[in-house]
Amino acid sequence: TMNRRLEAWNAIFKRKGLAGGLGSLANAVVIKHALRAKALSPLGGGLPTLLSLSVSSRCNLRCVGCFTHGYPDAPAQRPDLAVPFLSLAGFQSILAQGGSRAHILDLTSPGESFLNPEIYSIIALGAHGHGMYVKVDTNGHAIDAEAVVESGLGSLTFALDGFSQESYASYRVRGEIEKVKTNIEKVSQIAASRGSQLHIGVKFLVHSRTENEVETAREYYSQLPNVHFFTDVFIPPGPTWDFRREHPF
């Protein structure tokens, strides 16, 4: 366990540099002290070590079961409620309030993150500007493979359920599987050719219409450099409070 901690901190110092690494280490000590004391530290409770930010509430797909976009009255489809994108200026404001101490930046959003026109600038500012390990999940339709690798992104996970258009579109409504396959291959090839450490995940949801294609997909994607194929299952999110109020029983 100690070796893993040392390896983790070594990686943080490499990404953030000496000054940034020392600042993050001091912040971790403050947080640990506050937790052990089970009360606020005299120095305060510390700053977040992980930032999880929604950069997009817009999506190009209408996935079955998605509480954000999957039905006509979903929250993200209501113009009076939706805030489309986090701006670069908004992200800079978060960093200025202490967010820059974070080691990890997760930009996975209720919408498609790569629809945000400033997404690559946000990733680069977090990764190159503040030494964060940046990760994001995507449906894979709107990405620029070249920009993804150059941005400094640490982890990119594609949601790709099925190996044929028919099985894929049964859940990823409006999706085009060939476009996603092509983008995975492009990112993989560019990352490998430049010696990038980008971790590329392909997440395959197993259900009745995709279960017969799991091994075909695993064999195909596992041969691509930097790509890790894994399976998952769909767990419906819990009802919103609005839904509970309207359907109390």
PDB file of N, CA and C in Angstrom, residues 16 25 65 120 130 174 239:
ATOM      1  N   LYS A  16       2.342  18.035 -11.849  1.00  0.00           N
ATOM      2  CA  LYS A  16       2.127  19.377 -11.309  1.00  0.00           C
ATOM      3  C   LYS A  16       3.407  20.178 -11.103  1.00  0.00           C
ATOM      4  N   LEU A  25       0.245  18.322  -1.752  1.00  0.00           N
ATOM      5  CA  LEU A  25       0.609  17.509  -0.594  1.00  0.00           C
ATOM      6  C   LEU A  25       0.178  18.180   0.700  1.00  0.00           C
ATOM      7  N   GLY A  65     -33.453   4.713 -21.451  1.00  0.00           N
ATOM      8  CA  GLY A  65     -33.197   4.690 -20.019  1.00  0.00           C
ATOM      9  C   GLY A  65     -32.473   5.905 -19.488  1.00  0.00           C
ATOM     10  N   TYR A 120     -11.647  21.184 -25.508  1.00  0.00           N
ATOM     11  CA  TYR A 120     -10.213  20.905 -25.607  1.00  0.00           C
ATOM     12  C   TYR A 120      -9.382  21.932 -24.842  1.00  0.00           C
ATOM     13  N   HIS A 130      -2.389  22.801 -15.075  1.00  0.00           N
ATOM     14  CA  HIS A 130      -2.427  22.547 -13.636  1.00  0.00           C
ATOM     15  C   HIS A 130      -2.066  21.113 -13.262  1.00  0.00           C
ATOM     16  N   ARG A 174     -30.160   7.008 -32.263  1.00  0.00           N
ATOM     17  CA  ARG A 174     -29.548   8.023 -33.124  1.00  0.00           C
ATOM     18  C   ARG A 174     -28.050   7.778 -33.339  1.00  0.00           C
ATOM     19  N   PRO A 239     -35.336   7.315  -9.338  1.00  0.00           N
ATOM     20  CA  PRO A 239     -36.267   8.377  -9.747  1.00  0.00           C
ATOM     21  C   PRO A 239     -35.888   9.719  -9.131  1.00  0.00           C
TER      22      PRO A 239
END
